[in-house]
mmCIF file of N, CA, C and O and ligand atoms in Angstrom:
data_model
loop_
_atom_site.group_PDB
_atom_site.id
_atom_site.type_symbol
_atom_site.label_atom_id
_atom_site.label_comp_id
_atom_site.label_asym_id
_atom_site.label_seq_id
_atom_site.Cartn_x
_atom_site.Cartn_y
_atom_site.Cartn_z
ATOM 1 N N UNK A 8 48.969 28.236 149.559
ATOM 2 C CA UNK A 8 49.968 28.293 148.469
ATOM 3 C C UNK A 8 50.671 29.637 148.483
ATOM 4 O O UNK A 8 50.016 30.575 148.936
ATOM 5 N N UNK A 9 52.062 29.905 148.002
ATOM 6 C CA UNK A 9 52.345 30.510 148.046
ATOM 7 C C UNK A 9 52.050 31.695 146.636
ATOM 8 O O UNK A 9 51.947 31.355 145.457
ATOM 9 N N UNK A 10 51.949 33.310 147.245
ATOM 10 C CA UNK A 10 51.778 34.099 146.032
ATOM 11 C C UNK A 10 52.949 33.915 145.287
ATOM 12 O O UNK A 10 54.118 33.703 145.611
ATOM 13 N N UNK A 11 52.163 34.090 143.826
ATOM 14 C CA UNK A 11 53.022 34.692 142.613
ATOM 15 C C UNK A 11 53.252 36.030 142.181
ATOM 16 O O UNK A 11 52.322 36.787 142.458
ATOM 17 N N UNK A 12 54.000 36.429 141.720
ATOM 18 C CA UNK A 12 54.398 37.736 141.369
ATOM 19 C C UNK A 12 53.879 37.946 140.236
ATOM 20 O O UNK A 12 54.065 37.251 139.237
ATOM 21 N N UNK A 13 52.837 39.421 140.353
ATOM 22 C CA UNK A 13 51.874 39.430 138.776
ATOM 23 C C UNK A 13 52.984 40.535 137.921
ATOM 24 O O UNK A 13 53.596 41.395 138.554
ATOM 25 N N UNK A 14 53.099 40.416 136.797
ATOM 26 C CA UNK A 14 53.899 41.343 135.800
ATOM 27 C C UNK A 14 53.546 42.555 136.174
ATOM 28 O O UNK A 14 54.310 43.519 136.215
ATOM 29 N N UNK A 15 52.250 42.559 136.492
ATOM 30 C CA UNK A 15 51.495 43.930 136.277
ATOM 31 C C UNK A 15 52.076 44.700 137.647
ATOM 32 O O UNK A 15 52.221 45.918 137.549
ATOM 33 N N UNK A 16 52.473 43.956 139.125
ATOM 34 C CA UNK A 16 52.859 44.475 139.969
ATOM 35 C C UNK A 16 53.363 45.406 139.808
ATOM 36 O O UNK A 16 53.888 45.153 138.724
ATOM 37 N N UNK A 17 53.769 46.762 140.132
ATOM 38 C CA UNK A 17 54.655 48.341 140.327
ATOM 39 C C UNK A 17 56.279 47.514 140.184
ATOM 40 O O UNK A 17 57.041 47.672 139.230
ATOM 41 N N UNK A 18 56.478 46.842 141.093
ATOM 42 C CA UNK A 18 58.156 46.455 141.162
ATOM 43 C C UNK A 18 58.388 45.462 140.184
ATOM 44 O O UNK A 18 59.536 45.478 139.739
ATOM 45 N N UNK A 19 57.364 44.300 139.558
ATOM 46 C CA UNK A 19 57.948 43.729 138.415
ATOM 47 C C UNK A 19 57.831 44.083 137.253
ATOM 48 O O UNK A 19 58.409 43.456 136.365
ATOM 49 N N UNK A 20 56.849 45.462 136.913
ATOM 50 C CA UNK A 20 57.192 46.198 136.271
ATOM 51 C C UNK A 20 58.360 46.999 135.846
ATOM 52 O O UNK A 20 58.788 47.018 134.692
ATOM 53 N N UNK A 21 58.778 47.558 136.691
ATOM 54 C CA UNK A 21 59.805 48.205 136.694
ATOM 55 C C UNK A 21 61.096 47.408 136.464
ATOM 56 O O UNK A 21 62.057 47.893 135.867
ATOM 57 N N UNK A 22 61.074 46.095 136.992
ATOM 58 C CA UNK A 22 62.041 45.402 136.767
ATOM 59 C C UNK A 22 62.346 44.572 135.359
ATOM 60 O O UNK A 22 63.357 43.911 135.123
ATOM 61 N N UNK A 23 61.127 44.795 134.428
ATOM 62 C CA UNK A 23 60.339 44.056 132.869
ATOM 63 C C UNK A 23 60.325 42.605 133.257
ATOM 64 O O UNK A 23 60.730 41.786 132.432
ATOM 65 N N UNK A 24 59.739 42.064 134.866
ATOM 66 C CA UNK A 24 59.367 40.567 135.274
ATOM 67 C C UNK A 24 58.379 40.405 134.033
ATOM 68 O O UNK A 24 57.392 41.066 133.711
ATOM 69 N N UNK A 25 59.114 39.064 133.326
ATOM 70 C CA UNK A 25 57.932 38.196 132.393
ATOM 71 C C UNK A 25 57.398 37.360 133.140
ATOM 72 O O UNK A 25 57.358 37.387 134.370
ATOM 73 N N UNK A 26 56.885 36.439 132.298
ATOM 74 C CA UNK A 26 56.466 35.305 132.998
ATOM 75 C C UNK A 26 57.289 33.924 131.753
ATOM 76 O O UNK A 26 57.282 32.709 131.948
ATOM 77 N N UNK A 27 57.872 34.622 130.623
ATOM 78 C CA UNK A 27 58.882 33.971 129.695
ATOM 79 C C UNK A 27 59.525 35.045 129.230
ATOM 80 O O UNK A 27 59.046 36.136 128.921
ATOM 81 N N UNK A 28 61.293 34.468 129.176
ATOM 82 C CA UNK A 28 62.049 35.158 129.110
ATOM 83 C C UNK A 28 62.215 35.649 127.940
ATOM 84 O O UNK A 28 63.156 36.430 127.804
ATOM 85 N N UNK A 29 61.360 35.338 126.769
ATOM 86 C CA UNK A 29 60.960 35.642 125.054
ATOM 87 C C UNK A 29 60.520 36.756 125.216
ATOM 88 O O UNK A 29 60.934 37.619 124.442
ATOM 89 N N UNK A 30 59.770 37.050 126.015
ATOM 90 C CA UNK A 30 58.684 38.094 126.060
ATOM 91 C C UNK A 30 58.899 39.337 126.644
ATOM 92 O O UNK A 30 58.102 40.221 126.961
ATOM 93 N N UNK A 31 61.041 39.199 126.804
ATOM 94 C CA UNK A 31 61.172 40.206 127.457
ATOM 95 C C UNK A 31 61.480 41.927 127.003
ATOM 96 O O UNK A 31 61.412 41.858 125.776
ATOM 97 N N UNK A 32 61.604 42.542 127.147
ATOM 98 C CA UNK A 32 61.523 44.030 126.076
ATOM 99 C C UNK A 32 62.701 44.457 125.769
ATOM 100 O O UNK A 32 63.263 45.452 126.226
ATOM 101 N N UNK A 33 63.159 43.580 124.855
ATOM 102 C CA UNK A 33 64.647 43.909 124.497
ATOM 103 C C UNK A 33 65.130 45.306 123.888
ATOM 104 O O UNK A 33 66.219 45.458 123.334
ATOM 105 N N UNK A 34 64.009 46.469 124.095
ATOM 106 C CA UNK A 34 64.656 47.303 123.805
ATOM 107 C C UNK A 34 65.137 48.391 125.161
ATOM 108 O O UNK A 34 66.124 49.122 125.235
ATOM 109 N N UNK A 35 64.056 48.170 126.126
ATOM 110 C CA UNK A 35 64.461 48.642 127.191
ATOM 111 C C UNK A 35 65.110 47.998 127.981
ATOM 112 O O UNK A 35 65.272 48.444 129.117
ATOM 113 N N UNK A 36 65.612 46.881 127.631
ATOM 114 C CA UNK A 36 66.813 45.883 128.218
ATOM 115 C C UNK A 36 67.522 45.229 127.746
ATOM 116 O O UNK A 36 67.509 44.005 127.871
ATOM 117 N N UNK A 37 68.531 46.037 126.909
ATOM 118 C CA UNK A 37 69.528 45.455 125.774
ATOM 119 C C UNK A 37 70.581 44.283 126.391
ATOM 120 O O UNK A 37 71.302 43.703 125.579
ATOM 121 N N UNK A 38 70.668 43.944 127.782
ATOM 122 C CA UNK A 38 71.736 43.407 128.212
ATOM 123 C C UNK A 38 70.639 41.943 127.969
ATOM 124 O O UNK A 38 71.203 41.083 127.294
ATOM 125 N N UNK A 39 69.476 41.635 128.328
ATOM 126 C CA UNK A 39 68.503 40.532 127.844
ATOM 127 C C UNK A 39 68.731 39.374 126.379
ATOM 128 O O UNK A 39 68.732 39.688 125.189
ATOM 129 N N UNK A 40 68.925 37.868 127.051
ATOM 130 C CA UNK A 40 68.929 37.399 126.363
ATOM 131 C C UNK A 40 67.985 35.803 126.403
ATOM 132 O O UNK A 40 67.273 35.255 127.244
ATOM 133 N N UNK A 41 68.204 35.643 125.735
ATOM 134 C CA UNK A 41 66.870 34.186 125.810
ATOM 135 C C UNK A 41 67.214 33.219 126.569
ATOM 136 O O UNK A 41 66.489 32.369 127.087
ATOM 137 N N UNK A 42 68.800 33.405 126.661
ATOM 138 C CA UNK A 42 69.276 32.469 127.631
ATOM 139 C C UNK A 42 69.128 32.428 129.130
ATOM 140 O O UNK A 42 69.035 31.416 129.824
ATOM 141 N N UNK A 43 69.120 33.860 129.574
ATOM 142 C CA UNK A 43 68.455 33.739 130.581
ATOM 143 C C UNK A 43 67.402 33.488 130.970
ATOM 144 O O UNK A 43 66.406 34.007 130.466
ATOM 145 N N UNK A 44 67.324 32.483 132.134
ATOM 146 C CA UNK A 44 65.927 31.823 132.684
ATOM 147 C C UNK A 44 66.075 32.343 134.020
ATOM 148 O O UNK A 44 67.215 32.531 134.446
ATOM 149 N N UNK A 45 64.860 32.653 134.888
ATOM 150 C CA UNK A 45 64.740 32.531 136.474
ATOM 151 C C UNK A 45 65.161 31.182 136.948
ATOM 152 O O UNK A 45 65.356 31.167 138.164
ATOM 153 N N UNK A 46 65.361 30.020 136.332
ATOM 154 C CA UNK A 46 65.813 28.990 136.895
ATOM 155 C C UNK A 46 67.254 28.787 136.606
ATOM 156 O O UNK A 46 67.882 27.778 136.928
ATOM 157 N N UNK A 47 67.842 30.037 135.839
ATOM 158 C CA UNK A 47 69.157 30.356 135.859
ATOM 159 C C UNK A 47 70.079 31.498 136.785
ATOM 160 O O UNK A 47 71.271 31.798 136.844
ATOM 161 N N UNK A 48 69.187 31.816 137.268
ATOM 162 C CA UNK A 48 69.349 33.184 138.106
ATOM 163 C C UNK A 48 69.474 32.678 139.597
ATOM 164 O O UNK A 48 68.750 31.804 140.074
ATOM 165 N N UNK A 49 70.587 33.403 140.344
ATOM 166 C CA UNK A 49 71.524 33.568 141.239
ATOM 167 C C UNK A 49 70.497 33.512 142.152
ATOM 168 O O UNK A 49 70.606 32.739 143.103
ATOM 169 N N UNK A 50 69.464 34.237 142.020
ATOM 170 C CA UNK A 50 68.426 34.708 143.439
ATOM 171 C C UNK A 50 67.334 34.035 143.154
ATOM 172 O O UNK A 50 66.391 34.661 143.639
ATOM 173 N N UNK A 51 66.902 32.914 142.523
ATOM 174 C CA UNK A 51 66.067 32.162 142.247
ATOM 175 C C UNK A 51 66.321 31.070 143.142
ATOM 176 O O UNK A 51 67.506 30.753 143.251
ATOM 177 N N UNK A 52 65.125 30.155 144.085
ATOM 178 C CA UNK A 52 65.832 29.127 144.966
ATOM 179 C C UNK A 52 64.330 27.827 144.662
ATOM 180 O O UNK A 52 63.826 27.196 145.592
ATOM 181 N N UNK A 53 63.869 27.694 143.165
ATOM 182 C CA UNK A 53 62.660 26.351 142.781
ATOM 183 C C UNK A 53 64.040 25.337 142.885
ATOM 184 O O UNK A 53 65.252 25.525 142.992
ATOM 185 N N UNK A 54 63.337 24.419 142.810
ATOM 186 C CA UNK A 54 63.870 23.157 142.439
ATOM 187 C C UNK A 54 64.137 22.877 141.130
ATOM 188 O O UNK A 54 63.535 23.559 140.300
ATOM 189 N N UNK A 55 64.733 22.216 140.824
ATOM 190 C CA UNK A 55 65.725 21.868 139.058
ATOM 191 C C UNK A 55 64.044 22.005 138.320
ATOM 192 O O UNK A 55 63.685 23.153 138.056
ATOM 193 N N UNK A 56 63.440 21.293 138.126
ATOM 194 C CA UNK A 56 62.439 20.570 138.029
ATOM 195 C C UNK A 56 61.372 21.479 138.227
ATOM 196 O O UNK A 56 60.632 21.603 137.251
ATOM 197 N N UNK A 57 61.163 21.983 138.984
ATOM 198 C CA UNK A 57 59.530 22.939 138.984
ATOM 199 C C UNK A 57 60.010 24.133 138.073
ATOM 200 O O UNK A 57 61.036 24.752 137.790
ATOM 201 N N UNK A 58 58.241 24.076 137.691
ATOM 202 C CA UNK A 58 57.624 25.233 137.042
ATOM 203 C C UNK A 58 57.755 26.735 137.239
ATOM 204 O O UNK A 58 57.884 27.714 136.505
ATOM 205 N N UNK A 59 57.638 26.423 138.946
ATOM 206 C CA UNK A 59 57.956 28.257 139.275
ATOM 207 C C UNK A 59 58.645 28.151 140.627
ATOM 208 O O UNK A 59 58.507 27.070 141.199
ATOM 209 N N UNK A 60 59.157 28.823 141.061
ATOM 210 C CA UNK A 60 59.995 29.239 142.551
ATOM 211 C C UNK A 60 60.339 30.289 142.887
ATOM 212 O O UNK A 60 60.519 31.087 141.967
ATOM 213 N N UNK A 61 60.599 30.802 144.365
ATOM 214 C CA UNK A 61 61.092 31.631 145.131
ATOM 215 C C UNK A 61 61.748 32.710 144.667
ATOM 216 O O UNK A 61 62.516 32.334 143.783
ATOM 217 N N UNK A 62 61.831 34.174 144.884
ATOM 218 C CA UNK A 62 62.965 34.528 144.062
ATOM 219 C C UNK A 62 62.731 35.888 145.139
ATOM 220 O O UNK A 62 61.703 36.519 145.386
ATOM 221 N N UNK A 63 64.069 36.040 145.634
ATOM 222 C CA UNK A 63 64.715 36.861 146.650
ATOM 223 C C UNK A 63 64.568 38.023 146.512
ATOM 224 O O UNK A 63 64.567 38.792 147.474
ATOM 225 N N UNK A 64 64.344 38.573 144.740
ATOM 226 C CA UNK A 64 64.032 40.005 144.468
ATOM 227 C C UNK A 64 62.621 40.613 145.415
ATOM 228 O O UNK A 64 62.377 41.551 146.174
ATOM 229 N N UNK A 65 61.985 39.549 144.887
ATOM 230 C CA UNK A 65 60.429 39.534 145.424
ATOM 231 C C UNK A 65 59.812 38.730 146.244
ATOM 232 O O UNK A 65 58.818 38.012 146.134
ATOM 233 N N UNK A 66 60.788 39.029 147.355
ATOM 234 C CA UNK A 66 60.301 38.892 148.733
ATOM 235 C C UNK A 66 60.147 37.066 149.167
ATOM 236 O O UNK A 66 59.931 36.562 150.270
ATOM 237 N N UNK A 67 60.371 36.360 147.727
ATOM 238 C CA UNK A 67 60.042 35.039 148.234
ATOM 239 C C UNK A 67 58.450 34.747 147.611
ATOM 240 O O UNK A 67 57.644 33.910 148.019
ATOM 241 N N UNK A 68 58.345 35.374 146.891
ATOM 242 C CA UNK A 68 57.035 35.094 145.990
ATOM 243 C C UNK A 68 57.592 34.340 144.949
ATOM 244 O O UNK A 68 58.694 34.421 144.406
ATOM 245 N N UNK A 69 56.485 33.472 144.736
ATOM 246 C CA UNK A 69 56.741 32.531 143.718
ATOM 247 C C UNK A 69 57.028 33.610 142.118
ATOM 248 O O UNK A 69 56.316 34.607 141.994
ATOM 249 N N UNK A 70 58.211 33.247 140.883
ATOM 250 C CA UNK A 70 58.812 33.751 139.563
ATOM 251 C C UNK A 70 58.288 32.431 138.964
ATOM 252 O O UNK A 70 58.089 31.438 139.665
ATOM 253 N N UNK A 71 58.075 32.466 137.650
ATOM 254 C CA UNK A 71 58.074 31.688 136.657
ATOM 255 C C UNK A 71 59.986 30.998 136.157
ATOM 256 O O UNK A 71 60.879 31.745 135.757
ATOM 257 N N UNK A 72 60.184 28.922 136.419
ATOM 258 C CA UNK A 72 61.020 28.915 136.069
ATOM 259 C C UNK A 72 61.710 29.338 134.356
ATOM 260 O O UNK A 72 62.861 29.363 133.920
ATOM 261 N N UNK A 73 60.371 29.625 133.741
ATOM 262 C CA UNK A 73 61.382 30.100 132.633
ATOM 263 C C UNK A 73 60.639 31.865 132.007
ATOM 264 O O UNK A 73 60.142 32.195 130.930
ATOM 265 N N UNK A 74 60.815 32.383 132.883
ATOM 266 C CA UNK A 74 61.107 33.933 133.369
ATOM 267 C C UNK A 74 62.141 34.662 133.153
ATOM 268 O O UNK A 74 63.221 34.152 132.856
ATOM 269 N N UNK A 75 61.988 35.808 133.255
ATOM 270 C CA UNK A 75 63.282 36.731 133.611
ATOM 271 C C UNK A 75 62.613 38.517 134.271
ATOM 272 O O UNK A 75 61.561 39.157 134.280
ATOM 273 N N UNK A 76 64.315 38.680 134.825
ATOM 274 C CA UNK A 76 63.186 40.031 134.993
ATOM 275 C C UNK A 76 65.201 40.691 134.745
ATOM 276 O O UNK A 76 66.149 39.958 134.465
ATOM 277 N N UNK A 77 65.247 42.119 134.959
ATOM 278 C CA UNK A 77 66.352 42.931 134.780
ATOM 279 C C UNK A 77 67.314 42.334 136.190
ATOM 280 O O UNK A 77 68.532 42.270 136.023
ATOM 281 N N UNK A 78 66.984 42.096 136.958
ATOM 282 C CA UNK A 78 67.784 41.900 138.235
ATOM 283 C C UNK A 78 68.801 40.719 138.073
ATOM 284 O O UNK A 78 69.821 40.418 138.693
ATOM 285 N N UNK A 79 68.088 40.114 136.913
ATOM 286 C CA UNK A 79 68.892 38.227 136.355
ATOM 287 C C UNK A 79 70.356 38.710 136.890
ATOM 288 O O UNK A 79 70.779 39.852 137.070
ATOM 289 N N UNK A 80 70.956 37.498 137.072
ATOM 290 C CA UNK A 80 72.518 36.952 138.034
ATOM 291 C C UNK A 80 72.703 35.791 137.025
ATOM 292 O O UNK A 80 71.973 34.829 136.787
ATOM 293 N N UNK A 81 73.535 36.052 136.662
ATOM 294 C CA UNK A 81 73.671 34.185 136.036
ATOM 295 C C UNK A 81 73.955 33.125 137.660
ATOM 296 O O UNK A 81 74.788 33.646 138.401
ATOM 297 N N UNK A 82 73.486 32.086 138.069
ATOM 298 C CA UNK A 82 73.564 31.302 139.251
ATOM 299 C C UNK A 82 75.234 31.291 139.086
ATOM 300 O O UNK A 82 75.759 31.526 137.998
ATOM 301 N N UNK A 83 75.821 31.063 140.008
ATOM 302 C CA UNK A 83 77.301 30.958 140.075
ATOM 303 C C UNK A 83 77.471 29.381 140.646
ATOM 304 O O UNK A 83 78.592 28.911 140.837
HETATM 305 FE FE1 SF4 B 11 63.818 35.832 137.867
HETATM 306 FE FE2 SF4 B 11 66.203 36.407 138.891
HETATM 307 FE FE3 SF4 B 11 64.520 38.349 138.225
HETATM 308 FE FE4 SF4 B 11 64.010 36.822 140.292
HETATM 309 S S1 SF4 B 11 65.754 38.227 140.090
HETATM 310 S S2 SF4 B 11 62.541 37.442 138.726
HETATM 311 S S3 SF4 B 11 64.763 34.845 139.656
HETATM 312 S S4 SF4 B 11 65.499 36.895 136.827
#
């Protein structure tokens, strides 16, 4: 199976990776909103439908689909 990316990691730290996008620290990331999801994000590549997927920040380690971290893209 593929790894997941732990919050606690050094780089998804730094980046405030949740594992829900509620939970994200809206004070050290005022641009953060609930609307963003990792299954809304540009560099995210799960399927409509799954739980968690791929995400290009981090190497291709599995993100939570309803996540966020500072790097969010709205998908275009
Ligand atoms: Fe989620 Fe996008 Fe951040 Fe990856 S870059 S963790 S998909 S918000």
């Amino acid at each position: 199976a593929q790894q997941k990316v732990d919050p606690k990691d050094p780089q998804a730290a730094a980046l405030g990776y949740v594992e829900n996008t509620t939970q994200a620290d809206k004070k050290k990331f005022p641009k953060h909103a609930n609307d963003q999801k990792c299954n809304g994000c540009q560099l995210y590549s799960g399927a409509a439908s799954a739980k968690e997927g791929p995400c290009a920040v981090f190497g291709g380690k599995l993100v939570a689909a309803e996540g966020w971290c500072n790097s969010w893209v709205k998908k275009a």
